[in-house]
Amino acid sequence: MSFTDVRLPASAIIGGPGQAFAIAQARLGPGRVHHCMRLIGLAELALELACRRASGRVAFGKPLANLGGNRERIADARIAIDQARLRVLHAAWLVDRQSPEALGAVSQIKVAVPNMTQAVVDMAIQLHGGAGLSDDLPLGAAWITARALRLADGPDEVHRGVIARLELARHGHGKWAG
């Protein structure tokens, strides 16, 4: 798409000339929080399905929950989901307060929550075996959703760069300190 000699009236300018990036950033934070909230819901669903499968499926004379470290995997999933939920709540609180710390907090959840969701969903898929990837369960689609959101609104590497830049600045190091 190309625009040539396009003019707008001064009344169409939002926030003033040169403010587009700041406006976009202000809208991205809440959107990223929303994505993370949805991913936590997907992780909860995956954990619920994993628990049902681990309790209801018997192999080698025992429920799957009692085999191969599955109880620990289920416990780790609960811990990871709860940690992510608290991080998201904190980031949302910072966004609501328009805190300067919101940028870093949102970047943190943007990395942490999709990765956590992928791990929890992957564990649930593993407990379900081949059925975990079938269209009979939502797990395959949930994994793809979590993976896609590691790219949406900037890949993990970009957000890690923001987090590192902010952390280095807190400790008196310049933008390019190495």
C-alpha angles and dihedrals in degrees: 000000000000131000123195126187093351114167130188129193116256088249089067093062111104117208095348136287114316094018099106095101093050091049092049092049091050090056096042095061096062090042091053090049088052092052090051092049090054091048091053088055090052091049090050090052091048091050091049091051090046092052092049091049094044091051098040104040119078123200127171088003095302137088112261087245088070096049136082101351094302093139089057091048090051091048091048090051091053091049092048094049093049092047090050092047091053091048091052092048090051093048091049090050091052091048090050090051090047087232120176086231091065094085093060094041092051091048089051094054091043088062101033103044101051090045091049091048092050091051095048093046091047090053090051091049090051092053090051095048115201092348088065090070096041126099088249089083132039093231100098091050090045091054091050091048092052091046092049092051089057084070103034115097090011131329124270091261092060093050092045087053090054091048092049093047091052093045093048090049090053088059096047098259122136125245093265099037111144 
